[in-house]
Short mmCIF file of C-alpha atoms in Angstrom, two decimals:
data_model
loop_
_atom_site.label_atom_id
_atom_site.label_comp_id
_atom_site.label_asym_id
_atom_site.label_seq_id
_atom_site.Cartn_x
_atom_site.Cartn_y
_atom_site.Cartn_z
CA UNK A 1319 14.73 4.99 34.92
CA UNK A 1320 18.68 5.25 34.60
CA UNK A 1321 19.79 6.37 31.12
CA UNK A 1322 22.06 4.35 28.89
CA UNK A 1323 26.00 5.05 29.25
CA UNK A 1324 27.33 6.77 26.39
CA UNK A 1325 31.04 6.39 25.32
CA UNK A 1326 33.40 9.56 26.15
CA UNK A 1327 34.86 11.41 23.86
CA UNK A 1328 38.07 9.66 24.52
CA UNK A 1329 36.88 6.26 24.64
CA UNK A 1330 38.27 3.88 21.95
CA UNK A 1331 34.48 3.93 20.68
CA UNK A 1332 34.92 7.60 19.92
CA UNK A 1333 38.54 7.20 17.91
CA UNK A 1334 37.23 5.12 15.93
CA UNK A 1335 37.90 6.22 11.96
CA UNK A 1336 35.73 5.92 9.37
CA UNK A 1337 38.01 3.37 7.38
CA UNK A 1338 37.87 1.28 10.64
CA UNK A 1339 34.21 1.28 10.96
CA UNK A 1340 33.78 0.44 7.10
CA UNK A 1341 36.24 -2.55 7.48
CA UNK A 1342 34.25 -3.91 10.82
CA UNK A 1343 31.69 -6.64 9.23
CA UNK A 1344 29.25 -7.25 11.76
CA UNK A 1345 25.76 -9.94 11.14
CA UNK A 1346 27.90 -11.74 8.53
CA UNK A 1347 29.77 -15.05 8.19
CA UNK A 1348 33.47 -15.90 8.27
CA UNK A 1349 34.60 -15.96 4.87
CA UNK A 1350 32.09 -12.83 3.92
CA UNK A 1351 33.93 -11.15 6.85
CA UNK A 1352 37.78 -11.52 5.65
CA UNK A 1353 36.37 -11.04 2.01
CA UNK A 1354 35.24 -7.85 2.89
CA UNK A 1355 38.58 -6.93 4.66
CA UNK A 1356 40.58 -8.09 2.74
CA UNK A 1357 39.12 -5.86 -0.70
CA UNK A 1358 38.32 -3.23 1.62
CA UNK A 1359 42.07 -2.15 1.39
CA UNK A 1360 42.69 0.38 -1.84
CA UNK A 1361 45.81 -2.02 -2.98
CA UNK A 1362 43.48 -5.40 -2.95
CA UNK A 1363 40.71 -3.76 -5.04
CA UNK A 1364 43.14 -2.52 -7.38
CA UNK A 1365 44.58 -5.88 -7.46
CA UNK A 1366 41.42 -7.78 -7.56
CA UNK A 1367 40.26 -5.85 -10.03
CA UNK A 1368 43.56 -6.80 -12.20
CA UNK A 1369 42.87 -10.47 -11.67
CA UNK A 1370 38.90 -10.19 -12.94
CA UNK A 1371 40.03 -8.79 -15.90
CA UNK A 1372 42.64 -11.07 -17.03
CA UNK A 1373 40.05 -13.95 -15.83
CA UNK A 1374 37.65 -12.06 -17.74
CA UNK A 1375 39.70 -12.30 -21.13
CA UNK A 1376 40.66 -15.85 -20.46
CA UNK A 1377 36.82 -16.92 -20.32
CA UNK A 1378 35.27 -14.48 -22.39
CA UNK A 1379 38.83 -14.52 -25.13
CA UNK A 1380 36.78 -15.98 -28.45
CA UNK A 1381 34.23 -13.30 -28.18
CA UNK A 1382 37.00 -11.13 -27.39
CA UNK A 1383 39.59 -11.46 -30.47
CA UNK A 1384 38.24 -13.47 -33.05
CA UNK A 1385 38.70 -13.06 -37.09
CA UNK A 1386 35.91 -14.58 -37.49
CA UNK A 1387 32.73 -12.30 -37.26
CA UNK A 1388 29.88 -12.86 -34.34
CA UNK A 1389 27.11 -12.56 -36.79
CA UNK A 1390 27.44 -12.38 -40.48
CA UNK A 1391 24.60 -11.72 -43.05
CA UNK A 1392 24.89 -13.24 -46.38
CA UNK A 1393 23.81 -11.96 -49.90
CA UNK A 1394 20.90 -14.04 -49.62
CA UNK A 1395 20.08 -12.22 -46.54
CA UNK A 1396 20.65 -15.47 -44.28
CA UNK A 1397 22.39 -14.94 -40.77
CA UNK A 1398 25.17 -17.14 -40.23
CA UNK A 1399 27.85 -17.38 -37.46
CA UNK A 1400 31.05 -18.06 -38.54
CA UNK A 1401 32.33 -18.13 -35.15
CA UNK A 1402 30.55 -20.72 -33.70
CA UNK A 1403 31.70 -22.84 -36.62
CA UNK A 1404 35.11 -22.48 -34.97
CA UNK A 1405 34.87 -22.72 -31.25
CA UNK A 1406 37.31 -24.79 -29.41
CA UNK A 1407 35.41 -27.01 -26.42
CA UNK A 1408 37.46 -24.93 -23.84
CA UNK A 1409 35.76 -22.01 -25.31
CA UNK A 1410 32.36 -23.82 -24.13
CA UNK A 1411 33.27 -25.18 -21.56
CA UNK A 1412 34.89 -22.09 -19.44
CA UNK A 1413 31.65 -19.38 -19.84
CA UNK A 1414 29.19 -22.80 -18.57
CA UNK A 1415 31.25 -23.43 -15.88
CA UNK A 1416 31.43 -19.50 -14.61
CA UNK A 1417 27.89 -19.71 -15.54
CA UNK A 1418 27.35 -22.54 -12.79
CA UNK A 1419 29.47 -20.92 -10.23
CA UNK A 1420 26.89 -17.67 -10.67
CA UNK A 1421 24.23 -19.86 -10.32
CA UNK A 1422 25.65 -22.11 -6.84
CA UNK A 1423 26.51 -17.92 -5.92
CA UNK A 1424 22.50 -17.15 -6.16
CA UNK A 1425 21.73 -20.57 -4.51
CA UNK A 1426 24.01 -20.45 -1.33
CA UNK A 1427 21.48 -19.50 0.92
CA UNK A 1428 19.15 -22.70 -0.21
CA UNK A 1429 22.03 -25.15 0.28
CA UNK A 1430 24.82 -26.46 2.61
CA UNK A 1431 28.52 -25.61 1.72
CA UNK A 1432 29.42 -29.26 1.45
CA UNK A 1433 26.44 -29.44 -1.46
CA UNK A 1434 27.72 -26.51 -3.21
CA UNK A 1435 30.83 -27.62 -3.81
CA UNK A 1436 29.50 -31.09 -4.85
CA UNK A 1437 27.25 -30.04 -7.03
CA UNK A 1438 30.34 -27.99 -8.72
CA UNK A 1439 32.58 -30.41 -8.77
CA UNK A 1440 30.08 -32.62 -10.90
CA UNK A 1441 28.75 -29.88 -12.68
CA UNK A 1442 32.68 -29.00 -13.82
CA UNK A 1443 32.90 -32.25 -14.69
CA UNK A 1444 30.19 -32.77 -16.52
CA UNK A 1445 30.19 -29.87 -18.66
CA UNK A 1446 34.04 -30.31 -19.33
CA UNK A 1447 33.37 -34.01 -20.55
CA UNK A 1448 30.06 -32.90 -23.06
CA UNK A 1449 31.73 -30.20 -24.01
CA UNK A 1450 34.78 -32.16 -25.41
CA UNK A 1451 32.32 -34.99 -26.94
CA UNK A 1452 30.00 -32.69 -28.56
CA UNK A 1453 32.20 -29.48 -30.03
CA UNK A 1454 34.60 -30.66 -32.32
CA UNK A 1455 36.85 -27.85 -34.03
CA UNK A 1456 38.08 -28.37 -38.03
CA UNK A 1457 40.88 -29.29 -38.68
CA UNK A 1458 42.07 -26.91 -40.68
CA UNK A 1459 41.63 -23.35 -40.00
CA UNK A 1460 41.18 -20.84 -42.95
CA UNK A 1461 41.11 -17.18 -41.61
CA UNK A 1462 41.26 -15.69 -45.45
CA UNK A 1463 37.38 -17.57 -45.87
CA UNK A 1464 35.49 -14.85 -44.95
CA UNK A 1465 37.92 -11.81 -46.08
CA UNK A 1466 37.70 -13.25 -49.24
CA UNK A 1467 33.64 -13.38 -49.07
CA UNK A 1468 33.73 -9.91 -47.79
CA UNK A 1469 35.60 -8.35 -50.96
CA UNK A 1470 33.62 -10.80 -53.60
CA UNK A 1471 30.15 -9.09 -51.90
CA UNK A 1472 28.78 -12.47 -50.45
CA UNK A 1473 28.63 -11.30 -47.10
CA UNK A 1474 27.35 -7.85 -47.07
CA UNK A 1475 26.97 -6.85 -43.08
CA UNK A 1476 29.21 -8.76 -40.31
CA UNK A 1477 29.47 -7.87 -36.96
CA UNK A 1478 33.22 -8.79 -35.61
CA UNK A 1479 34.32 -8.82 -31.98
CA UNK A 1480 36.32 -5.81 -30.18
CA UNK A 1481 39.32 -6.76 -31.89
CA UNK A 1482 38.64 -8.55 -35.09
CA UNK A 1483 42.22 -11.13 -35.19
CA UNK A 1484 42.80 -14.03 -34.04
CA UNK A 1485 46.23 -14.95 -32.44
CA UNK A 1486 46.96 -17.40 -34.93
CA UNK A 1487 45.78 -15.08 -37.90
CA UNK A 1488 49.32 -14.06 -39.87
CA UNK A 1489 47.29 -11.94 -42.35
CA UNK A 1490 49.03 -14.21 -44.68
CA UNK A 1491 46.28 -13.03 -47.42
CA UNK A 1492 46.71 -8.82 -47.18
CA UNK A 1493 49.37 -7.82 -49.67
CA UNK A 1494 51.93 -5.06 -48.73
CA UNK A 1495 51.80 -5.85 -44.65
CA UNK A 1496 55.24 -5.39 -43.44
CA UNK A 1497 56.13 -7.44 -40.26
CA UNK A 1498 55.81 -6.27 -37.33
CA UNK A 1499 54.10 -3.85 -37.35
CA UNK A 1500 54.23 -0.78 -34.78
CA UNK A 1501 51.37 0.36 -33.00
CA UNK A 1502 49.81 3.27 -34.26
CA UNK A 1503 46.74 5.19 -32.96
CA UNK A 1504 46.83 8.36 -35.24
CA UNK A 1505 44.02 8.82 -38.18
CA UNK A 1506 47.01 8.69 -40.70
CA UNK A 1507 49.24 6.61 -39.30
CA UNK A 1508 46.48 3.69 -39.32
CA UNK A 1509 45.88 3.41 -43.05
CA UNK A 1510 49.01 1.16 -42.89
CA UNK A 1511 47.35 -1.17 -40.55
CA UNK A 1512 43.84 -1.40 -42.09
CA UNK A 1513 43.20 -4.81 -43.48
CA UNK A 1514 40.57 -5.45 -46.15
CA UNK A 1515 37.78 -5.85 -43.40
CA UNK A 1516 38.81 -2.43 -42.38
CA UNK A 1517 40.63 -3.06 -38.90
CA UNK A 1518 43.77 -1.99 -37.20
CA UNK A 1519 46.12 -3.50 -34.93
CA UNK A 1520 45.69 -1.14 -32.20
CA UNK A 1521 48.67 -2.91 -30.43
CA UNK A 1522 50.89 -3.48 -33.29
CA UNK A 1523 52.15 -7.18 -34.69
CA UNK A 1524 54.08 -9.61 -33.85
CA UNK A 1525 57.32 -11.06 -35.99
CA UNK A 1526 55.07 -13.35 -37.85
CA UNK A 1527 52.28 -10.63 -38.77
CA UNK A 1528 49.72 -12.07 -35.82
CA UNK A 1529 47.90 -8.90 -33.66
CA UNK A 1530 49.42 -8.48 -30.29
CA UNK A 1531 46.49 -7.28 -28.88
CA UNK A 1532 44.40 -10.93 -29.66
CA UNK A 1533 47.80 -12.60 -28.81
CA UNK A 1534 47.59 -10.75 -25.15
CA UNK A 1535 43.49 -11.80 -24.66
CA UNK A 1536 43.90 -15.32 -25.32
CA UNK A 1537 47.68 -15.72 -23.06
CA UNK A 1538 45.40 -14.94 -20.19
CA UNK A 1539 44.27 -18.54 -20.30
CA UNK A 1540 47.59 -19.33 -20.30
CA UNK A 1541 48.49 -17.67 -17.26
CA UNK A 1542 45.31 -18.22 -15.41
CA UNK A 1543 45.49 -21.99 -16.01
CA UNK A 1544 49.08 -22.94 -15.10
CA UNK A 1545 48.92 -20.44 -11.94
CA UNK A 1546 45.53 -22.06 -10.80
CA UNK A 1547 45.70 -25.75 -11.72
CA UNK A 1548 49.39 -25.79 -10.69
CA UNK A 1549 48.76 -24.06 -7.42
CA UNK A 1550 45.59 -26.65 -6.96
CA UNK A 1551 47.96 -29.67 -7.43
CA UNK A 1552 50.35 -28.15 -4.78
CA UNK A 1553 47.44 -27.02 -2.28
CA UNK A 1554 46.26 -31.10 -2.38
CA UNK A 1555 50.04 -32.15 -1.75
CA UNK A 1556 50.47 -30.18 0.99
CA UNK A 1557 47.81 -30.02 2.93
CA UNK A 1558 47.11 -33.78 3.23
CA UNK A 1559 51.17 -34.13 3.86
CA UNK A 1560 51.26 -31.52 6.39
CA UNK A 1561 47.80 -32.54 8.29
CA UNK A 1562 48.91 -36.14 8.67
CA UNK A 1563 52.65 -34.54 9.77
CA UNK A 1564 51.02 -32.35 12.49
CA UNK A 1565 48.70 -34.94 13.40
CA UNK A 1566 50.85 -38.03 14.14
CA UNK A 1567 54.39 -36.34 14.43
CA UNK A 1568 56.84 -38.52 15.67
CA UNK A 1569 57.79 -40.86 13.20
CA UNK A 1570 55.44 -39.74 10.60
CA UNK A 1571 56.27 -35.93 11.25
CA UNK A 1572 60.38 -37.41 10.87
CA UNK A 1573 59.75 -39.00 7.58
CA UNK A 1574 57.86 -35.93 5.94
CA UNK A 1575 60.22 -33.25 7.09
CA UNK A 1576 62.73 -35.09 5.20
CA UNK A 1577 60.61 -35.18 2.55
CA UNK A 1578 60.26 -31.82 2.62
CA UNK A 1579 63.82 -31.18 2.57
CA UNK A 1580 64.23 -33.03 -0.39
CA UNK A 1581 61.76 -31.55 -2.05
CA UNK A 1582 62.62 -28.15 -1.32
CA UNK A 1583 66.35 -29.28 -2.80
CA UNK A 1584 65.12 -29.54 -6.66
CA UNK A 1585 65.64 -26.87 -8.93
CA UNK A 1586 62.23 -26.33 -10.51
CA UNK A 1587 63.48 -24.15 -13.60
CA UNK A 1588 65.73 -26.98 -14.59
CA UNK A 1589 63.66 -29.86 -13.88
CA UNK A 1590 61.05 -28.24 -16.36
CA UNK A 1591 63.77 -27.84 -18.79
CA UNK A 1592 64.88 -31.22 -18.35
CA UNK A 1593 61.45 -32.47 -18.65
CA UNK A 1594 60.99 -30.17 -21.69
CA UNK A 1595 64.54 -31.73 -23.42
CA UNK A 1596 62.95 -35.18 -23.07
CA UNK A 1597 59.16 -35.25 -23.20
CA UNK A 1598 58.51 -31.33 -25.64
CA UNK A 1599 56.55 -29.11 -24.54
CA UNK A 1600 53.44 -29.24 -22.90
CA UNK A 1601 51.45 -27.35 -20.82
CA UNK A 1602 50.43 -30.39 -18.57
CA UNK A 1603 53.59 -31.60 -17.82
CA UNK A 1604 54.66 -27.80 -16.52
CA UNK A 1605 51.54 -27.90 -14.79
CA UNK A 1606 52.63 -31.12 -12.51
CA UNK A 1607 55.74 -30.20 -12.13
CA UNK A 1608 55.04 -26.99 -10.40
CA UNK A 1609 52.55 -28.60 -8.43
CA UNK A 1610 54.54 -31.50 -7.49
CA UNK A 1611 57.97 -29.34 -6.64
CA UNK A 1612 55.71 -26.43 -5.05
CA UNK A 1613 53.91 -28.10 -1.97
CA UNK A 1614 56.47 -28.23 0.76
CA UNK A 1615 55.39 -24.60 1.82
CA UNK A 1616 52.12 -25.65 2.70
CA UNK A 1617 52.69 -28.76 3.87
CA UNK A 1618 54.87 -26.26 6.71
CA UNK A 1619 52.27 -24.04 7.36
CA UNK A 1620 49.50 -26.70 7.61
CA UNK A 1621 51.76 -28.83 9.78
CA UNK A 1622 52.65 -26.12 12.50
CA UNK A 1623 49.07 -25.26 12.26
CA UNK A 1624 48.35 -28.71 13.28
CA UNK A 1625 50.83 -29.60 15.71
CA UNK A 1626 48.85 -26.46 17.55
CA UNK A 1627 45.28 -27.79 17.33
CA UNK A 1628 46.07 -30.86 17.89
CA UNK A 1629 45.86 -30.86 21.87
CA UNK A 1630 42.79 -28.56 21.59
CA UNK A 1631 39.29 -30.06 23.20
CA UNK A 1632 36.95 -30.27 20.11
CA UNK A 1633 39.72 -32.23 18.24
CA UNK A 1634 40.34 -35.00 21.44
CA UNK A 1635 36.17 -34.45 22.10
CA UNK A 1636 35.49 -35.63 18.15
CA UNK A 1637 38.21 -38.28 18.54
CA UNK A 1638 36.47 -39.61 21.89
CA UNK A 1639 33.57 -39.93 19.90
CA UNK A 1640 35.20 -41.98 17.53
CA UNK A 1641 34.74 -39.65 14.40
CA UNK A 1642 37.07 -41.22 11.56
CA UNK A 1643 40.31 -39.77 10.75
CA UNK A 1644 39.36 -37.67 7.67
CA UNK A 1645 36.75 -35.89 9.55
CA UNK A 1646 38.38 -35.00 12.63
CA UNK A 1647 41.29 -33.76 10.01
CA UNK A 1648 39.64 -32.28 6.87
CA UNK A 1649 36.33 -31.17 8.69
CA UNK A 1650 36.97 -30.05 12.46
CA UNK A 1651 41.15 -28.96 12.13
CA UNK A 1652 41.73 -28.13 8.51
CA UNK A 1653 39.18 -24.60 8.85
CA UNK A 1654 41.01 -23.50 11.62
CA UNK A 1655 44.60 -23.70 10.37
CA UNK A 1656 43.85 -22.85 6.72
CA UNK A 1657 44.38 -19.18 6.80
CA UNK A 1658 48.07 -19.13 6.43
CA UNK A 1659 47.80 -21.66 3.28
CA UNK A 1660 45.51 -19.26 1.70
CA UNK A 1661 48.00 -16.42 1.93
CA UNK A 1662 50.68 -18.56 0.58
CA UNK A 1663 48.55 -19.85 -2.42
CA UNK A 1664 48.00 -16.49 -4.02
CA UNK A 1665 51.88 -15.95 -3.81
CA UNK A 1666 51.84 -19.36 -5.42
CA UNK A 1667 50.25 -18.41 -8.17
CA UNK A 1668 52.38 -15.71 -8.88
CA UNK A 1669 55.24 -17.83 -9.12
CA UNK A 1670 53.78 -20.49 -11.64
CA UNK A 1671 52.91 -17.25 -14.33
CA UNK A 1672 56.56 -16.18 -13.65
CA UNK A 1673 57.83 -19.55 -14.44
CA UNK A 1674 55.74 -20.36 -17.44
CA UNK A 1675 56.64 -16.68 -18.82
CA UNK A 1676 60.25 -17.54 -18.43
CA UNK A 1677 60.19 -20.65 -19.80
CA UNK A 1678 58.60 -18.84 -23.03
CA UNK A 1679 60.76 -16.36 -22.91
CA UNK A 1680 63.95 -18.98 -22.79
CA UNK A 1681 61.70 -20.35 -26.32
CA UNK A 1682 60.87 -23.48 -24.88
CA UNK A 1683 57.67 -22.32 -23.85
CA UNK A 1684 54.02 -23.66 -25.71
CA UNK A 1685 53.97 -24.11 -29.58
CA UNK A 1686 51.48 -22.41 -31.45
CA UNK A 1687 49.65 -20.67 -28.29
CA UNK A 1688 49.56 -17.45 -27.55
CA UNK A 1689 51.91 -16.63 -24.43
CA UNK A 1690 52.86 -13.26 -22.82
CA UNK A 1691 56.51 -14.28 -22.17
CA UNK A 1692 56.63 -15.33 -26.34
CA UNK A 1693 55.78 -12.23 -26.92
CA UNK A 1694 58.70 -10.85 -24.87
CA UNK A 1695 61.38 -12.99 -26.59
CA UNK A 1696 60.25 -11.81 -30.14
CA UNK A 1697 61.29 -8.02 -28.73
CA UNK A 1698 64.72 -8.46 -30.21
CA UNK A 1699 64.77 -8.85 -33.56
CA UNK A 1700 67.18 -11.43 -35.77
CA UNK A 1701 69.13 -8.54 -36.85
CA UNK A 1702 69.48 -6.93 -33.95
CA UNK A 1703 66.76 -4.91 -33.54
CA UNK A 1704 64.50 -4.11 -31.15
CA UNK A 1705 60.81 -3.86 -31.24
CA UNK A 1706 59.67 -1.99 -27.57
CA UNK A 1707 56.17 -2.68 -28.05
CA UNK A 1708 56.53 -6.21 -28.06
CA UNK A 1709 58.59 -6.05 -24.88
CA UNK A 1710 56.18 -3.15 -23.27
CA UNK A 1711 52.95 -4.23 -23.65
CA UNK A 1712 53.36 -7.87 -22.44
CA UNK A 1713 56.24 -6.71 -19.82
CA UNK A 1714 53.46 -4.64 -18.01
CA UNK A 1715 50.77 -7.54 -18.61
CA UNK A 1716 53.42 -10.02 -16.30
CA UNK A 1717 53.94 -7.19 -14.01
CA UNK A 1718 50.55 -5.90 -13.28
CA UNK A 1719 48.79 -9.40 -12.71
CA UNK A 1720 52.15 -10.76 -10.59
CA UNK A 1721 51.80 -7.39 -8.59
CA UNK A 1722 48.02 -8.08 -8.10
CA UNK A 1723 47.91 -11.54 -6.76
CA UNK A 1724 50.92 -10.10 -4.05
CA UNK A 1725 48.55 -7.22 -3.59
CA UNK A 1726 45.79 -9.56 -2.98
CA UNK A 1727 48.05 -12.05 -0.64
CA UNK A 1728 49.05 -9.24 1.42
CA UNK A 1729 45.52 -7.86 2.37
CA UNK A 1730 44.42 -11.43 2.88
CA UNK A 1731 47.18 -12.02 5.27
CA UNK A 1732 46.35 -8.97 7.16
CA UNK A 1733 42.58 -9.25 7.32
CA UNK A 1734 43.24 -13.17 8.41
CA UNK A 1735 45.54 -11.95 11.62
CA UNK A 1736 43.23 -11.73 14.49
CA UNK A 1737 45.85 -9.22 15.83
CA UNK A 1738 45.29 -6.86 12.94
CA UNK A 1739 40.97 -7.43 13.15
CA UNK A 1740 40.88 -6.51 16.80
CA UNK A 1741 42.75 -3.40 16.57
#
């Protein structure tokens, strides 16, 4: 009976390091496999772990910063939530539809992919649409309500969130609150800060007397939104551009390049500004815009992706057997050419937070919502002065998430390069 052949000590088997071994995914799919390498690099997990947290405080931002207390106990002794009383239907709607994504997570084994994302799409939907029918927010916010009920002694116990201020909350009731206010962390120092419910700002205030530290939490929905829903919008664009470009050339190929080039022409920071000058500002119009203006690098890399599969067997086998056009696009050539667009999406994302922060920072950003590049123009004061934490702290909040989604794109670009997986 011949023995098996063991590897010599100077095989390629044998130089293998342990960081190699860990980032070699065998008995698992495709996307579990570049998942794995792509956070198995020290810079992605740092920078993943940057993005859960900001999407974290953009889901989870009500329960988060909130002046209104979680549970409250009355002099009665009834339990009410004040909170609730105030929730916004995006602050519904975002935990339900994380909620659901869990759920599909638990459930992927028991369903097809195509099913999955059906069933999310609807479920997104659906919970977006109840959510705005059935929670309806006052119209007129009074943060001083339950202060005031505090000091009189009709609420005797209240449980607040983390940080117990909401962004909009100018502590316009607290006599003797200077504005802003620095951060201070010392026992002594904070007796300046305490407000009649007994909190501090940990991060300091804002020109107008609103906590920086709420004002931070609830801008991650800001940033998370345009960078996603903007980046979604230019993903569609280009992909569907650049498959029918790399499918047909020719003519069509000639047309769309031009396109491209045209597109690629536009100035986006003025065209928002223009767009701000004549229609104000909203988020939804920057949101289109950056889609609209941001495609053309996909529509490249989906293109050249295309023009290469396009003379490959499987895609003239499925159109031999007279498989429509969407399928032999969307279904058979789109999974193979997708990698570079993912790369270039979480660059794109980037991008649209650096242009909605500078569009704040210019003051022509959101009114009354909590943004981190606001907070950046209110660092130099009307007279001159200058306050560094409001320039610090949300500075380092641009800076850290920007640097994570780069982080991010760069492992995913090297874990999807079969060159850099066979090594």
């Amino acid at each position: 009976m011949t023995e098996p052949i063991r590897p010599s000590e100077d095989s390629s088997e044998a130089a293998v390091t342990p960081r190699d071994a860990a980032l070699a995914v065998p008995h698992c799919g495709w996307f579990a496999g570049v998942l794995f390498r792509t956070f198995g690099r020290p810079g992605a997990m740092v920078g993943g772990l940057c993005v859960g947290f900001v999407g974290f405080c953009a889901v989870f931002a009500p329960l988060l910063a909130n002046s209104f207390p979680l549970v409250a106990r009355q002099a009665n002794g009834e339990l009410i939530s004040p909170l609730l009383k105030y929730l916004k239907p995006a602050d519904v709607a975002l935990p339900a539809v994380l909620g659901l994504v869990v759920l599909l997570f638990l459930l992927r084994k028991r369903m097809g992919g195509m099913w999955r994302w059906a069933l999310f799409l609807l479920g997104t939907v659906a919970i977006t649409s109840l959510s705005y029918l059935f929670v309806t927010q006052p119209e007129t916010v009074v943060y001083s309500g339950v202060r005031e009920q505090v000091a009189a002694g009709e609420i005797t116990w209240a449980l607040y969130p983390p940080i117990a201020f909401s962004p909009s909350d100018r502590l316009r009731d607290v006599p003797g609150v200077t504005k802003p206010l620095a951060p201070t962390w010392s026992a002594g120092a904070r007796a300046a800060h305490v407000t009649p419910t007994g909190f501090t700002h940990w991060l300091g205030t804002d020109r107008t007397g609103a906590d920086i530290a709420s004002k931070m939490i609830h801008a991650c929905r800001i940033a998370m939104a345009i960078g996603f829903i903007a980046t979604g919008i230019s993903l569609v664009i280009g992909v569907v551009l650049g498959a029918l470009m790399g499918f047909f050339s020719r003519s069509v190929d000639l047309v769309g390049m031009r396109l491209v080039e045209v597109f690629e022409a536009i100035p986006v920071l003025f065209l928002l500004l223009t767009f701000i000058a004549f229609f104000g500002r909203d988020i939804y119009i920057m949101m289109v815009i950056i889609g609209v203006t941001g495609w053309t690098g996909y529509a490249r890399f989906v293109r050249a992706e295309f023009l290469r599969l396009r003379k490959q067997d499987y895609v003239q086998a499925a159109q031999a057997c007279g498989l429509p056009l969407w399928s032999i696009l969307f279904r058979h050539m789109l999974p193979n050419g997708i990698t570079p667009v993912l790369v270039a999406a979480s660059f794109g994302i980037a991008s649209a937070i650096l242009y909605e922060a500078t569009l704040s920072f210019l003051g022509l950003g959101l009114i009354d919502e909590p943004s981190w590049g606001q907070l950046l123009e209110q660092a130099t004061g009307a007279g001159g002065g200058f306050y560094w934490w409001l320039a610090t702290f949300p500075g380092l909040a641009i800076f850290a998430t920007v640097l994570a989604y780069n982080l991010v794109g760069e492992a995913l670009r090297d874990a999807l390069d079969p060159k850099a997986t066979s090594k």
